[in-house]
């Protein structure tokens, strides 16, 4: 039997079309790119999340001379959140980037490893995480639930 996976997402021309709350998160993610340590790729990624408690957490990519040791902004943020606010779900996660070698006007698409990690966070707290994707300017994409970015995901079991 053939089956189809699809999902609906929102696309906005710019941050100006977002609600004030979402615009604040995008600004937070764009600002968090300044905390990135990315001397090897020159690709600065920032993440900024609102939590169910009303708190905010940021993250940025931290690279290493031994390249695989580096960590993405999203997973840095998830680790911080789990330490600083145990048992508090993430409501919305904004991710942005500043590509020092090129343009930063298209929305960032998170890497597969981060999609897996965000998905686990969503399952762990049984609470959907909205994702807002952008660059330093231009279009913004909003996905209502992180799991939509990772169909047929692995969750420790053979079947879904
Ligand atoms: N990176 C992130 O931080 N998040 C992503 O979703 C994609 C990639 C980082 C990893 C590396 O430091 C740099 O961007 C270039 O790949």
XYZ file of N, CA and C and ligand atoms in Angstrom:
496
model
N 0.837 -1.194 0.000
C 0.000 0.000 0.000
C 0.877 1.250 0.000
N 0.612 2.131 -0.932
C 1.386 3.365 -0.979
C 0.838 4.361 0.033
N 1.747 4.976 0.792
C 1.327 5.981 1.758
C 2.074 7.278 1.494
N 1.482 8.376 1.932
C 2.081 9.691 1.681
C 2.320 10.405 2.994
N 3.443 11.078 3.077
C 3.676 11.969 4.216
C 3.693 13.403 3.699
N 2.961 14.269 4.340
C 3.041 15.690 3.999
C 2.767 16.509 5.249
N 3.176 17.744 5.229
C 2.855 18.602 6.363
C 2.689 20.029 5.894
N 1.970 20.771 6.696
C 1.673 22.165 6.364
C 2.586 23.062 7.185
N 3.154 24.063 6.550
C 3.945 25.037 7.303
C 3.630 26.439 6.797
N 3.981 27.417 7.596
C 3.705 28.818 7.235
C 4.981 29.477 6.748
N 4.828 30.286 5.710
C 5.971 31.037 5.200
C 5.620 32.517 5.213
N 6.535 33.317 5.745
C 6.334 34.766 5.816
C 7.446 35.467 5.046
N 7.122 36.623 4.470
C 8.126 37.344 3.681
C 9.261 37.872 4.538
N 8.927 38.228 5.775
C 9.973 38.762 6.656
C 9.489 38.708 8.101
N 10.397 39.028 8.987
C 10.107 39.051 10.422
C 8.973 40.042 10.729
N 8.790 41.029 9.853
C 7.767 42.058 10.075
C 6.359 41.475 10.061
N 6.192 40.315 9.434
C 4.861 39.702 9.325
C 4.544 38.751 10.481
N 5.480 38.581 11.404
C 5.272 37.658 12.525
C 4.547 38.345 13.676
N 4.018 37.541 14.603
C 3.507 38.118 15.844
C 4.688 38.700 16.623
N 4.392 39.561 17.563
C 5.460 40.178 18.354
C 6.274 39.112 19.088
N 5.581 38.075 19.587
C 6.273 37.012 20.342
C 7.247 36.258 19.443
N 6.783 35.906 18.243
C 7.651 35.161 17.326
C 8.802 36.035 16.817
N 8.521 37.300 16.572
C 9.575 38.217 16.104
C 10.669 38.337 17.158
N 10.262 38.354 18.421
C 11.239 38.436 19.509
C 12.141 37.196 19.517
N 11.555 36.048 19.238
C 12.346 34.804 19.212
C 13.331 34.809 18.042
N 12.878 35.284 16.893
C 13.780 35.349 15.737
C 14.928 36.316 16.032
N 14.603 37.452 16.621
C 15.672 38.399 16.988
C 16.644 37.751 17.961
N 16.098 36.964 18.886
C 16.953 36.263 19.857
C 17.893 35.287 19.168
N 17.371 34.568 18.165
C 18.200 33.609 17.429
C 19.267 34.341 16.616
N 18.867 35.435 15.987
C 19.841 36.213 15.208
C 20.929 36.774 16.116
N 20.540 37.241 17.286
C 21.531 37.753 18.243
C 22.444 36.646 18.743
N 21.881 35.454 18.917
C 22.669 34.326 19.448
C 23.757 33.887 18.469
N 23.615 34.243 17.180
C 24.691 33.904 16.236
C 26.001 34.577 16.652
N 25.884 35.682 17.400
C 27.098 36.401 17.844
C 27.871 35.595 18.882
N 27.215 34.610 19.479
C 27.880 33.777 20.494
C 28.517 32.536 19.882
N 28.299 32.344 18.578
C 28.847 31.142 17.931
C 30.366 31.190 17.917
N 30.972 30.008 18.004
C 32.415 29.862 17.799
C 32.561 28.977 16.569
N 32.773 29.594 15.432
C 32.774 28.845 14.176
C 33.906 29.305 13.253
N 35.158 29.237 13.760
C 36.277 29.719 12.948
C 36.589 28.815 11.758
N 36.065 27.597 11.761
C 36.385 26.650 10.685
C 35.395 26.752 9.530
N 34.128 26.952 9.839
C 33.127 27.034 8.773
C 32.722 28.473 8.462
N 32.942 29.381 9.411
C 32.433 30.756 9.273
C 30.915 30.799 9.115
N 30.272 29.746 9.574
C 28.805 29.652 9.500
C 28.287 29.725 10.941
N 27.818 30.900 11.314
C 27.433 31.149 12.704
C 25.945 30.849 12.876
N 25.637 29.913 13.746
C 24.231 29.529 13.948
C 23.794 29.941 15.353
N 22.578 30.483 15.446
C 22.029 30.881 16.736
C 20.652 30.280 16.929
N 20.352 29.929 18.154
C 19.030 29.375 18.477
C 18.513 30.068 19.728
N 17.205 30.238 19.784
C 16.600 30.934 20.928
C 15.231 30.313 21.161
N 14.972 29.898 22.393
C 13.735 29.157 22.673
C 12.946 29.804 23.800
N 11.624 29.733 23.677
C 10.751 30.092 24.795
C 10.290 28.802 25.454
N 10.298 28.783 26.770
C 9.917 27.594 27.523
C 8.513 27.747 28.093
N 7.940 26.624 28.487
C 6.586 26.640 29.053
C 6.535 27.465 30.337
N 7.670 27.626 31.001
C 7.742 28.399 32.249
C 7.791 29.904 31.996
N 7.969 30.285 30.708
C 8.122 31.706 30.393
C 9.581 32.122 30.297
N 10.481 31.188 30.608
C 11.911 31.487 30.496
C 12.367 31.380 29.034
N 13.577 31.895 28.778
C 14.185 31.830 27.444
C 15.584 31.228 27.559
N 15.963 30.454 26.551
C 17.302 29.844 26.529
C 17.906 30.080 25.149
N 19.230 30.304 25.110
C 19.865 30.467 23.800
C 20.942 29.422 23.594
N 21.323 29.261 22.349
C 22.380 28.319 22.011
C 23.085 28.789 20.745
N 24.304 28.320 20.552
C 25.043 28.650 19.323
C 25.994 27.507 19.019
N 26.430 27.424 17.759
C 27.342 26.324 17.431
C 28.739 26.598 17.974
N 29.366 25.544 18.451
C 30.692 25.611 19.061
C 31.569 24.592 18.346
N 32.444 25.096 17.493
C 33.266 24.190 16.677
C 34.556 23.817 17.397
N 35.292 22.912 16.765
C 36.535 22.414 17.357
C 37.519 22.104 16.238
N 38.816 22.246 16.538
C 39.858 21.927 15.559
C 39.727 20.485 15.091
N 39.249 19.630 15.976
C 38.875 18.273 15.582
C 37.405 18.340 15.172
N 37.149 18.516 13.896
C 35.832 18.937 13.402
C 34.619 18.204 13.997
N 34.648 16.858 14.089
C 33.432 16.179 14.580
C 33.089 16.487 16.036
N 34.031 17.083 16.760
C 33.778 17.409 18.167
C 32.806 18.590 18.296
N 32.720 19.410 17.271
C 31.850 20.581 17.328
C 30.394 20.207 17.561
N 29.662 21.146 18.146
C 28.227 20.903 18.399
C 27.398 22.001 17.744
N 26.257 21.621 17.210
C 25.350 22.572 16.568
C 24.637 23.427 17.619
N 24.152 24.565 17.164
C 23.445 25.506 18.042
C 22.225 24.868 18.700
N 21.487 24.089 17.921
C 20.239 23.515 18.432
C 20.511 22.543 19.579
N 21.515 21.678 19.383
C 21.793 20.698 20.438
C 22.462 21.355 21.646
N 23.227 22.422 21.416
C 23.776 23.181 22.547
C 22.622 23.750 23.372
N 21.614 24.276 22.676
C 20.440 24.849 23.371
C 19.672 23.771 24.146
N 19.484 22.609 23.530
C 18.728 21.547 24.216
C 19.450 21.116 25.490
N 20.784 20.990 25.403
C 21.553 20.572 26.576
C 21.445 21.623 27.678
N 21.565 22.899 27.311
C 21.438 23.970 28.313
C 20.062 23.955 28.962
N 19.050 23.780 28.129
C 17.680 23.794 28.652
C 17.485 22.682 29.684
N 17.989 21.493 29.352
C 17.800 20.354 30.259
C 18.528 20.566 31.585
N 19.665 21.286 31.536
C 20.405 21.535 32.785
C 19.772 22.670 33.590
N 19.459 23.754 32.908
C 19.025 24.974 33.602
C 17.565 24.912 34.034
N 16.738 24.235 33.231
C 15.290 24.182 33.523
C 14.800 22.740 33.407
N 15.210 21.874 34.350
C 14.811 20.472 34.255
C 13.289 20.334 34.233
N 12.819 19.439 33.390
C 11.386 19.118 33.309
C 10.522 20.228 32.716
N 11.131 21.246 32.138
C 10.331 22.309 31.526
C 10.344 22.137 30.001
N 9.189 21.948 29.376
C 9.144 21.792 27.914
C 9.490 23.085 27.175
N 9.983 22.919 25.959
C 10.190 24.056 25.057
C 8.898 24.280 24.280
N 8.443 25.513 24.227
C 7.258 25.841 23.412
C 7.645 26.104 21.966
N 8.559 27.049 21.777
C 8.954 27.456 20.423
C 10.468 27.630 20.364
N 11.035 27.145 19.264
C 12.486 27.221 19.063
C 12.759 27.950 17.750
N 13.438 29.091 17.830
C 13.822 29.845 16.629
C 15.287 29.578 16.322
N 15.577 29.402 15.039
C 16.950 29.108 14.618
C 17.305 30.048 13.473
N 18.494 30.629 13.540
C 18.953 31.503 12.474
C 20.444 31.291 12.249
N 20.999 31.964 11.257
C 22.430 31.802 10.966
C 22.967 33.036 10.276
N 24.262 33.218 10.416
C 24.961 34.294 9.718
C 26.148 33.665 8.996
N 26.024 33.547 7.692
C 27.072 32.912 6.891
C 28.103 33.967 6.486
N 29.246 33.946 7.139
C 30.249 34.987 6.874
C 30.867 34.831 5.489
N 30.678 33.685 4.872
C 31.222 33.450 3.524
C 30.199 33.651 2.413
N 28.981 34.003 2.762
C 27.948 34.111 1.728
C 26.751 34.856 2.256
N 25.602 34.579 1.672
C 24.406 35.307 2.103
C 23.676 34.538 3.210
N 22.827 35.235 3.913
C 22.093 34.663 5.052
C 20.633 35.049 4.961
N 20.081 35.025 3.755
C 18.721 35.519 3.574
C 17.689 34.416 3.336
N 18.120 33.161 3.294
C 17.165 32.049 3.190
C 17.046 31.375 4.546
N 15.865 30.806 4.860
C 15.709 30.149 6.170
C 16.680 28.984 6.326
N 17.215 28.821 7.532
C 18.089 27.686 7.827
C 17.272 26.396 7.907
N 17.793 25.329 7.353
C 17.185 24.008 7.530
C 18.065 23.209 8.467
N 17.549 22.836 9.636
C 18.387 22.160 10.633
C 18.940 20.834 10.121
N 20.122 20.488 10.573
C 20.749 19.231 10.134
C 19.985 18.035 10.697
N 20.220 16.878 10.120
C 19.491 15.671 10.513
C 19.719 15.278 11.957
N 20.966 15.470 12.431
C 21.255 15.096 13.820
C 20.444 15.962 14.782
N 20.322 17.240 14.464
C 19.548 18.134 15.330
C 18.050 17.830 15.240
N 17.588 17.462 14.069
C 16.163 17.075 13.956
C 15.880 15.891 14.867
N 16.796 14.924 14.877
C 16.641 13.754 15.743
C 16.630 14.182 17.217
N 17.524 15.096 17.574
C 17.642 15.529 18.972
C 16.409 16.330 19.402
N 15.923 17.193 18.535
C 14.737 18.002 18.881
C 13.514 17.092 19.000
N 13.468 16.105 18.108
C 12.366 15.143 18.133
C 12.316 14.398 19.475
N 13.476 14.001 19.947
C 13.546 13.290 21.232
C 13.062 14.197 22.364
N 13.448 15.471 22.305
C 13.036 16.432 23.333
C 11.518 16.562 23.349
N 10.952 16.602 22.151
C 9.502 16.699 22.012
C 8.817 15.468 22.623
N 9.341 14.288 22.308
C 8.763 13.046 22.844
C 8.929 12.966 24.353
N 10.121 13.362 24.791
C 10.477 13.259 26.215
C 9.515 14.063 27.094
N 9.149 15.233 26.630
C 8.263 16.090 27.416
C 6.817 16.019 26.933
N 6.610 15.178 25.906
C 5.264 14.991 25.367
C 4.590 16.334 25.072
N 5.347 17.198 24.422
C 4.856 18.548 24.183
C 5.435 19.049 22.858
N 4.568 19.471 21.917
C 5.069 19.885 20.604
C 5.981 21.110 20.680
N 7.027 21.107 19.867
C 7.940 22.250 19.794
C 7.745 22.932 18.438
N 7.250 24.162 18.472
C 7.158 24.944 17.228
C 8.562 25.355 16.805
N 8.800 25.341 15.501
C 10.128 25.686 14.996
C 10.006 26.890 14.066
N 10.843 27.903 14.293
C 10.856 29.083 13.413
C 12.232 29.153 12.752
N 12.242 29.099 11.435
C 13.494 29.042 10.682
C 13.690 30.329 9.895
N 14.881 30.900 10.003
C 15.162 32.116 9.249
C 16.659 32.267 9.040
N 17.028 33.320 8.297
C 18.407 33.772 8.238
C 18.472 35.123 8.931
N 19.437 35.945 8.559
C 19.563 37.262 9.193
C 18.552 38.250 8.619
N 17.956 37.865 7.488
C 16.925 38.696 6.852
C 16.084 37.780 5.982
N 15.016 38.335 5.394
C 14.242 37.583 4.408
C 13.210 36.647 5.010
N 12.837 35.646 4.192
C 11.737 34.756 4.513
C 11.905 34.026 5.848
N 10.751 33.759 6.465
C 10.719 33.025 7.723
C 9.728 31.873 7.560
N 10.116 30.701 8.022
C 9.243 29.519 7.950
C 8.884 29.089 9.366
N 7.615 28.756 9.573
C 7.178 28.285 10.888
C 6.559 26.892 10.742
N 7.096 25.961 11.500
C 6.617 24.573 11.510
C 5.983 24.334 12.877
N 4.793 23.736 12.895
C 4.062 23.691 14.162
C 4.556 22.607 15.119
N 5.326 21.656 14.602
C 5.756 20.559 15.466
C 7.043 19.962 14.883
N 8.075 19.831 15.719
C 9.397 19.404 15.220
C 9.354 18.045 14.533
N 8.509 17.153 15.006
C 8.476 15.802 14.438
C 8.111 15.815 12.951
N 7.473 16.906 12.503
C 7.122 17.006 11.083
C 8.356 17.107 10.199
N 9.461 17.525 10.795
C 10.705 17.654 10.034
C 11.478 16.341 9.968
N 10.926 15.282 10.586
C 11.647 14.010 10.602
C 10.672 12.833 10.513
N 10.100 12.635 9.323
C 9.155 11.527 9.170
C 9.836 10.182 9.373
N 9.070 9.216 9.850
C 9.561 7.848 10.085
C 10.803 7.862 10.977
N 10.785 8.704 12.004
C 11.973 8.860 12.842
C 12.216 7.648 13.729
N 13.465 7.440 14.075
C 13.849 6.361 14.981
C 13.626 6.821 16.427
N 12.928 5.989 17.203
C 12.681 6.375 18.597
C 13.057 5.256 19.565
N 13.921 4.363 19.123
C 14.353 3.288 20.004
C 13.607 1.995 19.740
N 12.617 2.080 18.903
C 11.833 0.890 18.559
C 11.885 0.667 17.049
N 11.600 -0.539 16.651
C 11.734 -0.868 15.247
C 10.576 -0.302 14.419
N 9.414 -0.174 15.020
C 8.253 0.289 14.270
C 7.734 1.584 14.831
N 7.071 2.352 13.989
C 6.558 3.639 14.418
C 5.056 3.601 14.501
N 25.187 23.887 12.237
C 24.343 24.162 13.270
O 24.732 24.702 14.309
N 23.031 23.810 13.123
C 22.509 23.244 12.002
O 21.328 22.910 11.975
C 23.328 23.071 10.812
C 24.790 23.269 11.007
C 26.602 24.268 12.400
C 27.559 23.113 12.440
C 28.835 23.766 12.000
O 29.449 24.401 13.125
C 28.368 24.857 11.049
O 26.996 25.047 11.296
C 28.582 24.507 9.582
O 28.021 23.294 9.266
